Coordinates of C-alpha atoms in Angstrom, one line a residue:
Chain A
M1 CA -54.8 1.7 89.3
T2 CA -53.9 5.4 90.4
G3 CA -53.7 7.9 87.9
R4 CA -52.0 12.0 88.1
L5 CA -50.4 14.2 86.5
T6 CA -46.3 13.4 85.6
P7 CA -43.3 15.8 86.1
L8 CA -43.4 16.8 82.3
A9 CA -47.0 18.4 82.5
L10 CA -45.8 20.4 85.9
S11 CA -43.3 21.5 83.6
I12 CA -44.5 23.3 81.1
L13 CA -47.0 24.4 83.0
A14 CA -44.6 26.6 84.9
V15 CA -42.7 27.9 81.5
A16 CA -46.4 28.4 80.0
A17 CA -47.2 30.5 83.6
W18 CA -43.3 32.3 83.7
A19 CA -43.8 33.3 79.5
V20 CA -47.3 34.1 80.1
S21 CA -46.5 36.4 83.5
L22 CA -43.2 37.6 81.1
G23 CA -45.8 38.3 78.7
V24 CA -48.3 40.8 80.8
L25 CA -44.7 41.9 82.3
A26 CA -43.1 43.4 79.2
A27 CA -46.6 43.8 76.9
R28 CA -45.1 41.7 74.2
P29 CA -47.0 39.8 72.5
E30 CA -44.6 37.3 71.3
L31 CA -44.4 36.0 75.1
F32 CA -48.1 34.8 74.7
L33 CA -46.8 32.8 71.3
A34 CA -44.4 31.4 72.9
A35 CA -46.3 30.5 76.1
L36 CA -49.1 29.2 73.2
P37 CA -47.4 25.0 72.1
G38 CA -47.4 24.9 76.1
L39 CA -51.1 26.0 76.3
L40 CA -52.2 24.1 73.2
V41 CA -50.2 21.1 75.1
L42 CA -52.2 21.3 78.1
A43 CA -55.8 21.7 76.6
T44 CA -55.7 18.4 76.0
L45 CA -56.2 17.6 79.5
A46 CA -59.6 18.8 79.6
R47 CA -60.1 15.7 77.6
P48 CA -60.6 13.1 79.4
V49 CA -58.8 10.2 77.7
P50 CA -59.4 5.8 78.6
I51 CA -56.7 4.2 80.4
P52 CA -54.6 2.5 78.3
R53 CA -54.6 -1.4 79.1
C54 CA -52.2 -3.7 79.3
A55 CA -52.5 -7.5 80.4
I56 CA -48.8 -8.9 81.7
A57 CA -47.1 -12.1 82.4
H58 CA -44.1 -12.6 83.7
R59 CA -41.8 -16.2 84.6
V60 CA -38.5 -17.2 85.8
S61 CA -36.3 -19.8 84.9
G62 CA -36.2 -21.6 87.9
D63 CA -36.8 -21.1 92.1
R64 CA -34.0 -23.0 92.9
L65 CA -30.2 -22.4 92.4
F66 CA -26.2 -22.2 94.0
E67 CA -24.7 -19.1 94.8
G68 CA -23.1 -17.7 91.3
G69 CA -26.2 -19.2 89.5
T70 CA -27.8 -16.9 87.4
V71 CA -32.0 -16.6 85.6
T72 CA -33.3 -15.7 82.8
V73 CA -36.6 -13.0 84.0
T74 CA -39.0 -12.8 80.8
V75 CA -41.8 -10.3 80.9
T76 CA -44.3 -10.7 78.4
V77 CA -46.9 -6.9 77.4
L78 CA -49.9 -8.0 76.0
A79 CA -51.8 -4.7 74.9
R80 CA -55.2 -4.7 75.1
S81 CA -55.5 -1.0 74.2
P82 CA -53.6 1.3 72.4
V83 CA -50.9 2.4 74.7
A84 CA -48.7 5.0 74.2
L85 CA -46.3 4.8 76.4
V86 CA -45.9 2.1 78.9
E87 CA -43.0 1.5 81.1
L88 CA -41.8 -1.1 83.0
L89 CA -39.4 -2.3 86.2
G90 CA -38.7 -5.4 86.7
P91 CA -37.5 -6.7 89.9
L92 CA -33.8 -6.6 91.2
P93 CA -33.8 -7.2 94.5
P94 CA -30.7 -6.2 96.7
G95 CA -27.8 -8.8 96.1
A96 CA -28.3 -9.5 92.7
E97 CA -26.4 -8.3 89.3
L98 CA -27.8 -8.0 86.3
R99 CA -26.1 -10.1 83.9
S100 CA -27.3 -8.9 80.6
G101 CA -30.4 -7.0 79.7
R102 CA -32.2 -4.3 81.5
H103 CA -34.7 -4.6 84.5
R104 CA -35.9 -1.7 82.9
A105 CA -38.1 -1.6 79.7
M106 CA -39.9 1.5 77.4
M107 CA -42.8 0.3 75.1
A108 CA -44.9 1.9 72.4
L109 CA -47.8 -0.7 71.3
R110 CA -50.7 -1.0 69.2
A111 CA -53.8 -2.4 70.8
G112 CA -53.4 -6.4 70.4
D113 CA -49.3 -6.1 70.4
A114 CA -47.5 -8.3 72.6
V115 CA -44.1 -7.7 73.3
E116 CA -41.2 -10.4 75.2
W117 CA -38.5 -8.7 77.6
S118 CA -35.6 -10.3 79.3
Y119 CA -32.7 -10.9 81.2
E120 CA -30.6 -12.1 83.1
L121 CA -29.7 -12.4 86.6
R122 CA -27.1 -13.9 89.2
F123 CA -27.1 -14.1 91.9
P124 CA -23.6 -13.9 94.2
R125 CA -24.8 -14.6 97.6
R126 CA -27.3 -17.1 99.5
G127 CA -30.6 -15.6 100.1
V128 CA -34.8 -15.8 99.7
H129 CA -35.3 -13.3 96.9
D130 CA -38.7 -11.8 95.5
L131 CA -39.6 -11.8 92.0
G132 CA -42.8 -11.5 92.0
T133 CA -43.4 -7.5 92.0
I134 CA -42.7 -5.3 88.2
A135 CA -44.3 -1.6 88.7
V136 CA -46.1 -0.7 85.5
R137 CA -46.2 3.1 84.5
T138 CA -48.7 4.1 81.4
R139 CA -48.5 7.8 80.0
D140 CA -50.8 9.0 77.7
R141 CA -50.1 10.4 74.4
L142 CA -48.5 13.5 74.6
G143 CA -46.9 12.5 78.8
L144 CA -48.9 14.9 80.2
R145 CA -50.8 11.9 82.4
G146 CA -49.0 8.4 84.2
W147 CA -51.4 5.4 85.3
E148 CA -49.7 3.7 87.9
H149 CA -49.7 -0.6 89.6
R150 CA -48.0 -2.5 90.7
H151 CA -48.3 -5.8 88.6
V152 CA -47.9 -9.3 91.8
T153 CA -47.0 -12.9 90.7
P154 CA -45.9 -14.0 94.4
T155 CA -42.7 -15.4 92.8
T156 CA -39.4 -16.7 94.6
V157 CA -35.9 -17.7 94.4
R158 CA -33.4 -19.5 96.8
V159 CA -30.1 -19.7 96.0
Y160 CA -28.2 -22.1 98.1
P161 CA -25.5 -21.8 99.4
R162 CA -22.0 -23.1 97.1
I163 CA -21.5 -26.7 98.0
V164 CA -17.8 -28.1 97.3
P165 CA -17.3 -32.0 98.1
L166 CA -15.9 -33.2 100.7
R167 CA -14.2 -36.9 100.8
S168 CA -12.6 -36.4 104.1
L169 CA -14.6 -35.5 107.4
P170 CA -14.1 -35.2 110.7
R171 CA -15.3 -39.2 112.3
P172 CA -17.0 -39.2 114.9
I173 CA -16.6 -41.0 118.5
R174 CA -19.9 -42.4 118.8
T175 CA -21.7 -44.1 116.4
Q176 CA -26.6 -44.7 116.0
P177 CA -28.1 -47.8 115.4
S178 CA -28.6 -47.2 112.4
V179 CA -27.4 -48.4 109.4
G180 CA -25.0 -46.4 108.3
D181 CA -20.9 -46.1 106.7
Y182 CA -19.0 -46.4 110.1
V183 CA -17.9 -49.3 111.1
S184 CA -18.7 -49.7 114.7
S185 CA -17.1 -52.3 117.4
A186 CA -20.3 -54.4 118.2
L187 CA -20.6 -57.5 116.0
G188 CA -23.3 -58.7 113.6
E189 CA -24.3 -58.0 110.3
G190 CA -21.9 -56.2 108.1
I191 CA -18.5 -56.4 105.3
E192 CA -15.5 -55.7 107.7
P193 CA -14.3 -59.2 109.4
G194 CA -14.4 -59.1 113.0
D195 CA -14.0 -62.6 115.1
V196 CA -13.8 -66.0 113.9
R197 CA -15.6 -68.7 116.5
Q198 CA -17.0 -71.8 116.5
F199 CA -20.2 -73.0 114.5
A200 CA -23.4 -72.4 116.9
P201 CA -26.8 -73.3 115.8
G202 CA -28.7 -70.6 113.9
D203 CA -25.2 -69.2 112.5
R204 CA -25.5 -69.6 108.1
I205 CA -23.7 -72.1 106.1
R206 CA -22.6 -68.3 104.2
H207 CA -20.5 -67.1 107.7
V208 CA -19.0 -69.9 107.4
N209 CA -14.9 -69.9 107.5
W210 CA -13.8 -72.8 105.3
R211 CA -10.2 -72.0 105.3
A212 CA -10.3 -72.4 109.0
S213 CA -13.2 -75.1 109.2
L214 CA -10.3 -77.5 107.5
R215 CA -7.7 -76.8 109.2
L216 CA -9.1 -77.0 112.8
G217 CA -11.6 -80.0 111.7
Q218 CA -14.5 -78.2 112.7
L219 CA -16.7 -75.9 111.5
Y220 CA -16.1 -72.1 112.2
V221 CA -17.8 -68.7 111.5
T222 CA -16.2 -65.4 110.8
E223 CA -18.3 -62.8 112.2
R224 CA -18.7 -59.4 110.7
H225 CA -18.2 -55.8 112.7
R226 CA -21.8 -53.5 112.0
E227 CA -22.2 -50.5 109.5
R228 CA -24.0 -48.1 111.8
N229 CA -24.4 -44.1 110.9
A230 CA -24.0 -41.3 113.0
D231 CA -25.6 -37.6 113.8
V232 CA -23.7 -34.6 113.6
V233 CA -24.6 -31.0 114.5
L234 CA -23.3 -28.5 113.0
M235 CA -23.1 -25.4 115.2
L236 CA -23.0 -22.2 113.5
D237 CA -21.2 -18.7 115.0
T238 CA -24.0 -15.8 113.8
L239 CA -22.7 -13.8 116.1
A240 CA -20.7 -11.5 114.1
E241 CA -19.0 -11.8 111.2
V242 CA -16.3 -9.7 109.2
G243 CA -15.8 -9.0 105.4
A244 CA -17.5 -7.8 102.6
P245 CA -20.5 -9.7 100.6
P246 CA -20.5 -12.9 99.7
E247 CA -17.7 -13.4 101.0
T248 CA -17.7 -12.7 104.9
T249 CA -16.4 -15.1 107.0
L250 CA -20.5 -16.3 107.6
D251 CA -21.1 -16.7 103.7
Q252 CA -17.6 -19.0 103.9
G253 CA -19.0 -20.6 107.3
V254 CA -22.5 -21.8 105.6
R255 CA -20.8 -22.6 102.6
A256 CA -18.8 -25.1 104.6
A257 CA -21.6 -25.7 106.7
A258 CA -23.5 -26.8 103.8
S259 CA -21.1 -28.9 101.9
L260 CA -20.5 -30.4 105.4
A261 CA -24.1 -31.4 105.8
T262 CA -24.5 -32.8 101.6
A263 CA -20.9 -35.6 102.8
Y264 CA -22.9 -36.2 105.3
L265 CA -26.1 -36.9 104.6
A266 CA -24.4 -38.9 101.3
R267 CA -22.8 -41.4 104.3
K268 CA -26.3 -41.8 105.6
D269 CA -25.8 -40.0 108.9
R270 CA -28.6 -37.8 110.9
V271 CA -27.3 -34.1 110.5
G272 CA -28.7 -31.4 112.0
L273 CA -28.2 -28.0 112.4
I274 CA -28.0 -24.9 115.4
T275 CA -27.4 -21.9 114.3
Y276 CA -25.2 -19.6 117.4
G277 CA -26.0 -16.4 117.4
G278 CA -28.9 -13.1 118.5
V279 CA -31.7 -15.5 117.2
M280 CA -31.0 -19.2 118.0
S281 CA -32.4 -21.6 115.8
W282 CA -32.2 -25.2 115.0
V283 CA -33.1 -28.2 113.3
R284 CA -33.6 -31.4 114.4
P285 CA -31.2 -34.7 113.3
G286 CA -32.5 -36.3 109.8
S287 CA -31.0 -38.2 106.7
G288 CA -32.1 -37.7 103.3
A289 CA -32.8 -36.1 100.5
T290 CA -35.5 -33.8 103.0
Q291 CA -33.2 -33.2 105.4
Y292 CA -31.1 -32.1 103.4
E293 CA -34.2 -29.2 102.5
R294 CA -34.3 -28.2 105.1
L295 CA -31.2 -28.1 106.2
V296 CA -30.7 -25.9 103.3
D297 CA -33.6 -23.7 104.0
A298 CA -32.3 -22.4 107.4
L299 CA -29.0 -21.9 106.2
V300 CA -30.2 -19.7 102.9
R301 CA -31.9 -17.6 105.7
V302 CA -28.9 -17.4 108.3
D303 CA -27.4 -14.0 109.0
V304 CA -26.2 -12.3 112.1
V305 CA -28.4 -10.7 114.6
F306 CA -26.3 -9.0 117.6
T307 CA -27.6 -9.2 121.0
Y308 CA -25.9 -8.4 124.5
V309 CA -27.1 -11.7 125.6
A310 CA -25.2 -15.0 125.9
K311 CA -26.9 -18.0 124.4
D312 CA -27.3 -21.1 126.8
L313 CA -27.1 -24.4 124.5
L314 CA -28.8 -26.1 127.6
R315 CA -31.7 -24.3 126.0
V316 CA -31.3 -26.8 122.8
P317 CA -33.1 -29.9 123.5
P318 CA -31.3 -32.9 123.6
R319 CA -33.2 -35.0 120.5
V320 CA -31.5 -31.8 118.7
L321 CA -28.1 -31.8 120.5
S322 CA -27.6 -35.8 121.6
P323 CA -24.7 -36.5 123.8
Q324 CA -24.3 -39.1 121.5
A325 CA -23.8 -36.9 118.3
L326 CA -20.1 -35.4 116.4
V327 CA -20.9 -31.3 116.7
I328 CA -19.4 -29.4 114.5
A329 CA -18.5 -25.7 115.4
I330 CA -18.4 -23.5 112.2
T331 CA -17.0 -20.2 113.8
P332 CA -14.4 -16.8 113.0
L333 CA -14.3 -16.7 116.7
L334 CA -14.9 -13.0 116.9
D335 CA -17.3 -13.2 119.7
P336 CA -15.9 -15.0 123.4
R337 CA -19.2 -16.0 124.2
F338 CA -19.2 -18.8 121.0
A339 CA -15.9 -20.0 122.4
K340 CA -17.1 -20.2 125.8
A341 CA -20.0 -22.1 124.6
V342 CA -17.9 -24.8 122.8
L343 CA -15.7 -24.7 125.9
D344 CA -19.0 -25.4 127.4
L345 CA -19.9 -28.0 125.0
A346 CA -16.6 -30.3 125.5
A347 CA -16.6 -30.0 129.3
R348 CA -20.1 -32.0 129.0
G349 CA -18.0 -34.8 127.0
F350 CA -19.4 -33.8 123.7
D351 CA -17.8 -35.1 120.6
L352 CA -16.0 -31.5 119.4
V353 CA -14.5 -30.6 116.5
V354 CA -14.0 -26.7 115.9
L355 CA -13.6 -25.1 112.7
V356 CA -12.3 -21.6 112.3
V357 CA -13.1 -19.5 109.6
S358 CA -10.2 -17.4 109.6
P359 CA -11.3 -14.0 109.2
V360 CA -7.7 -12.4 109.0
E361 CA -7.9 -13.6 105.4
V362 CA -11.1 -12.3 104.4
T363 CA -10.9 -8.9 106.1
R364 CA -7.2 -8.1 104.0
A365 CA -9.2 -9.6 101.1
A366 CA -12.3 -6.6 101.6
L367 CA -9.2 -3.9 102.4
A368 CA -7.0 -2.0 100.2
G369 CA -3.8 -3.6 101.4
S370 CA -2.0 -1.1 102.2
P371 CA 1.6 -1.5 104.3
A372 CA -0.5 -1.0 107.1
D373 CA -3.3 -2.7 106.6
D374 CA -0.9 -5.6 106.1
L375 CA 0.9 -5.0 109.2
A376 CA -2.3 -4.9 111.3
C377 CA -3.8 -8.7 109.6
R378 CA -0.2 -10.0 110.5
L379 CA -0.5 -8.9 114.0
W380 CA -4.3 -10.3 114.1
A381 CA -3.0 -13.4 112.5
L382 CA -0.8 -13.4 115.5
E383 CA -2.8 -12.8 117.9
R384 CA -5.5 -15.3 116.9
R385 CA -2.7 -17.8 116.9
S386 CA -2.3 -17.6 120.6
D387 CA -5.9 -17.8 121.0
L388 CA -6.5 -21.0 119.1
A389 CA -3.4 -22.2 120.8
G390 CA -5.7 -21.4 124.4
L391 CA -8.5 -23.7 122.7
R392 CA -5.9 -26.7 122.0
R393 CA -4.8 -26.4 125.2
H394 CA -8.5 -27.5 126.3
G395 CA -8.0 -30.5 123.9
L396 CA -9.9 -29.6 121.3
P397 CA -9.1 -30.6 117.7
V398 CA -9.3 -26.9 116.3
L399 CA -9.1 -26.4 112.3
E400 CA -8.4 -23.5 111.1
W401 CA -10.0 -22.7 107.3
R402 CA -7.9 -19.7 105.5
P403 CA -10.6 -19.0 102.4
P404 CA -9.8 -19.1 100.0
E405 CA -7.6 -22.3 100.6
P406 CA -9.7 -25.7 99.9
L407 CA -11.9 -26.7 103.0
E408 CA -11.0 -30.4 102.2
A409 CA -7.0 -30.0 102.7
V410 CA -7.8 -28.8 106.1
L411 CA -10.4 -31.7 106.7
V412 CA -7.4 -33.7 105.4
G413 CA -5.0 -32.6 108.0
G414 CA -7.6 -32.3 111.0
R415 CA -8.6 -36.0 110.3
R416 CA -4.6 -36.9 110.9
R417 CA -4.5 -34.4 114.1
R418 CA -7.5 -36.3 115.3
V419 CA -6.6 -39.8 115.3
R420 CA -2.6 -38.8 116.7
L421 CA -5.3 -37.3 119.7
A422 CA -6.7 -39.8 120.1
S423 CA -3.6 -42.6 120.1
A424 CA -1.8 -40.4 122.4
G425 CA -4.5 -40.5 125.3
Chain B
M1 CA -31.0 10.1 69.8
I2 CA -33.1 11.2 72.1
R3 CA -31.1 13.6 73.9
L4 CA -29.4 14.8 70.9
L5 CA -32.8 16.3 70.0
A6 CA -32.8 18.0 73.1
A7 CA -29.5 19.3 72.6
A8 CA -31.0 20.5 69.3
S9 CA -33.7 21.6 71.0
A10 CA -31.1 23.9 73.3
A11 CA -29.0 25.3 69.9
A12 CA -32.1 26.5 68.5
L13 CA -33.5 28.2 71.8
F14 CA -30.1 29.8 72.0
A15 CA -30.5 31.3 68.2
V16 CA -33.4 32.6 68.4
L17 CA -31.9 34.9 71.3
R18 CA -29.3 35.9 69.1
L19 CA -31.6 36.8 66.2
T20 CA -33.6 38.8 68.6
T21 CA -31.2 41.0 69.3
P22 CA -27.0 41.0 69.4
S23 CA -27.2 42.4 73.0
V24 CA -24.2 41.0 75.1
V25 CA -26.2 41.0 78.4
V26 CA -28.6 38.5 76.4
V27 CA -26.0 36.5 75.0
W28 CA -24.5 35.6 78.5
V29 CA -28.2 35.0 79.7
G30 CA -28.6 32.3 76.7
L31 CA -25.2 31.1 77.8
L32 CA -26.3 30.4 81.1
G33 CA -29.5 28.8 79.4
L34 CA -27.1 27.0 77.7
A35 CA -26.0 25.1 80.6
L36 CA -28.3 24.6 82.0
A37 CA -29.7 22.6 79.6
A38 CA -26.5 20.9 79.2
V39 CA -26.7 19.2 82.7
A40 CA -30.7 18.4 82.1
I41 CA -29.3 16.3 78.8
V42 CA -26.0 15.1 80.9
A43 CA -27.6 14.0 84.1
R44 CA -30.8 13.5 82.5
W45 CA -32.4 16.0 85.5
P46 CA -36.0 17.7 84.2
W47 CA -35.7 20.4 86.8
A48 CA -32.6 21.7 84.8
A49 CA -34.1 21.7 81.9
T50 CA -37.4 23.7 83.5
A51 CA -34.6 26.3 84.9
S52 CA -33.0 26.1 80.9
G53 CA -36.5 27.1 79.6
V54 CA -37.7 30.0 82.5
V55 CA -33.5 31.4 81.8
F56 CA -34.5 31.0 77.9
L57 CA -38.1 32.9 78.5
V58 CA -36.3 35.6 80.6
G59 CA -33.5 36.6 78.0
Y60 CA -35.9 36.7 75.1
A61 CA -38.3 38.8 77.1
L62 CA -34.9 41.1 77.8
G63 CA -34.1 41.0 74.1
L64 CA -37.4 42.1 72.9
Q65 CA -37.5 45.2 75.7
L66 CA -34.3 46.0 74.5
E67 CA -34.8 45.8 70.1
R68 CA -38.5 47.3 70.3
R69 CA -38.7 45.4 67.1
A70 CA -42.4 44.7 65.1
V71 CA -43.7 41.6 66.3
E72 CA -42.3 38.3 64.9
P73 CA -44.9 35.7 65.4
G74 CA -42.7 32.9 63.3
A75 CA -39.6 33.0 66.0
A76 CA -41.7 33.4 68.9
L77 CA -43.7 30.2 67.5
G78 CA -40.4 28.4 67.2
L79 CA -39.0 29.7 70.6
G80 CA -42.4 28.3 72.7
L81 CA -41.5 24.9 70.4
A82 CA -37.7 24.4 70.8
L83 CA -39.2 25.0 74.7
L84 CA -42.0 22.3 74.3
L85 CA -39.4 19.8 72.8
L86 CA -36.2 20.2 75.1
L87 CA -38.9 19.7 77.8
G88 CA -40.3 16.4 76.7
A89 CA -36.9 15.5 75.3
V90 CA -35.2 15.2 78.2
D91 CA -38.4 14.0 79.7
L92 CA -38.0 11.2 77.4
A93 CA -34.4 10.4 77.8
R94 CA -34.4 9.8 81.8
R95 CA -37.3 7.5 81.3
A96 CA -35.0 5.7 78.3
G97 CA -31.7 6.0 80.4
G98 CA -31.1 2.5 81.4
A99 CA -34.3 0.8 79.9
T100 CA -34.9 -1.4 76.9
V101 CA -36.7 0.6 74.3
H102 CA -39.3 -2.0 72.4
G103 CA -40.9 -0.2 69.8
P104 CA -41.2 3.1 67.9
V105 CA -41.4 4.6 71.4
V106 CA -38.6 8.2 70.0
G107 CA -40.5 7.9 66.5
A108 CA -43.9 7.8 67.7
T109 CA -43.2 11.4 70.0
L110 CA -41.7 13.0 67.3
A111 CA -44.7 12.1 65.1
R112 CA -46.6 13.7 68.1
W113 CA -44.5 16.7 68.5
I114 CA -44.5 17.6 64.1
G115 CA -48.3 17.4 64.6
L116 CA -48.3 19.8 68.0
A117 CA -45.8 22.4 65.3
A118 CA -48.4 22.2 63.0
G119 CA -51.1 23.1 65.3
S120 CA -49.2 25.4 67.2
F121 CA -48.4 27.9 64.2
L122 CA -52.1 27.7 62.9
A123 CA -53.4 28.7 66.6
G124 CA -50.7 31.4 66.5
T125 CA -51.8 32.3 62.7
L126 CA -55.2 32.4 64.1
A127 CA -55.0 34.5 66.8
M128 CA -52.6 37.1 65.7
A129 CA -55.6 37.7 63.4
L130 CA -57.7 38.3 65.4
A131 CA -55.7 40.6 68.1
A132 CA -55.2 42.5 64.4
A133 CA -58.7 42.5 64.7
V134 CA -59.4 43.4 68.3
A135 CA -56.9 45.3 68.9
G136 CA -58.1 48.5 67.0
T137 CA -61.5 48.3 69.3
L138 CA -59.7 48.0 72.5
P139 CA -58.8 51.3 74.4
V140 CA -55.4 52.1 74.4
M141 CA -55.9 52.7 78.4
A142 CA -57.5 49.2 79.0
S143 CA -55.2 46.9 77.1
P144 CA -52.6 46.1 80.3
L145 CA -55.6 45.4 82.4
L146 CA -57.4 43.0 79.9
A147 CA -53.7 41.5 79.8
A148 CA -53.0 41.0 82.9
A149 CA -56.8 39.7 83.0
G150 CA -56.2 37.9 80.3
G151 CA -52.8 35.9 81.4
L152 CA -54.8 35.5 84.8
G153 CA -57.3 34.3 83.1
S154 CA -55.2 31.8 81.1
V155 CA -53.2 30.4 84.6
L156 CA -56.7 29.8 86.1
V157 CA -58.6 28.0 83.3
L158 CA -55.1 25.4 83.8
V159 CA -55.2 25.1 87.4
A160 CA -58.6 24.1 86.7
L161 CA -57.5 21.3 84.4
F162 CA -54.8 20.4 86.5
R163 CA -57.1 19.9 89.8
R164 CA -59.7 18.0 87.2
A165 CA -57.2 15.9 86.2
G166 CA -55.4 14.5 88.7

């Protein structure tokens, strides 16, 4: 704990010194008398005082929440000796907002007094926040000496991206051997009926098709389609973003990725993640609740890292980016390097869907809304329409999402378009 | 409440100046001090409070030089206490700004200032009595030098105290 003189002591010293100096210059005893209260206060510095002692404990109501959620920080102060004045500065991480109460407190305590103080924080944006440090400053009776220290209890709050429930998802073309929700063309155990064939030794009685058997006079069985899962890889563009936090294109993209991951995992699919930007990172495809935790933990930390280097997707191991996987590229298409990477994947025969987070709407929302801004946004939208048409000419299914329109509506439209493309070619 | 206290101290400082002399120059100096005090109170800037205190002191010294009245210990001690109260109240207001206040912070601070005022009056009365007794024995020619030495000595003692305290 460091002890030091406070700015108040220095102010009093300055004023007292002025009074004494003016008294000498003007040869008037009144000025010495005016300096007397200040000098008396400063004379108390000669007396050693014990350091005020207080015990501090703090707790946070939750360690995981979704964007827009709140936590309550409760700080308890127990005075072990009389404390004339203690100032506490509770944690208020960047990006958090005070919902109720104040994150600063000032208290005067007698020995043995315990005071509890709390405030509520709202987190509008995803991230990992440290709420473990409280700055404590105690003062002596006249406020001339202060002692400062930091009370640290490691406390981290993870703010996960907001998730919207999705029912219509891009359907993968290729399935994996594990059991899932997609009806495979291969026959085996399942629910969906397939062919009817003659009974063979080893067939189960419950598979016998009694109607066909009675009509044809021989035993027939109904074969069924297998139900399989799929690998889905979400590729998130972190090369650039536009808009004002917490509604930037990257924020929207992260929310879309989290929603898609949740929906695919609920269908027993294996979901992986690649963040394509200045720093390229990935999460291997997996399924289940643990995989959900891995994915959102990675998404929470996603940020734009600028680079001049174009990253090559060949660096990604095949076990992460399997040729059988459905790749959903989530991008605002602000950086041509991402479009190039997507075209590269398409050329390598990946099953690919491009979900474009429109930067025009996000930028428009962040601007004041002058006629010039509106005109610029409209011109930009035209330019982007041409860019997207270029991607579609390569045969890529491109879904344009203009937040705040619901993601589900975009996916439903995209699903129809994909079906049409498949039947056309 | 705290800022009201600071405003009352600033008003008291201006009143002491106005009572010392009706001179227009001193009144203008007092108004400058008031303006600085207002800045300090509104913006919670301690440096503005210190500057305001110094301006009031300069005005008071100027008023004393202009009027050349007999010594008035009550007004001088009142000025000193009001100065201290202004500095303390602005400092406390700065700390309390945007903070949740628990317990009798303002009440305890006020009680300490009242105690200090009583102590100051006692010390002032004693100092004046002592000065009156000593004044007769001192040679007239040496008194400015003694006053300067006393002033320097008190400042040196304060510096020593500051260095010791941290």
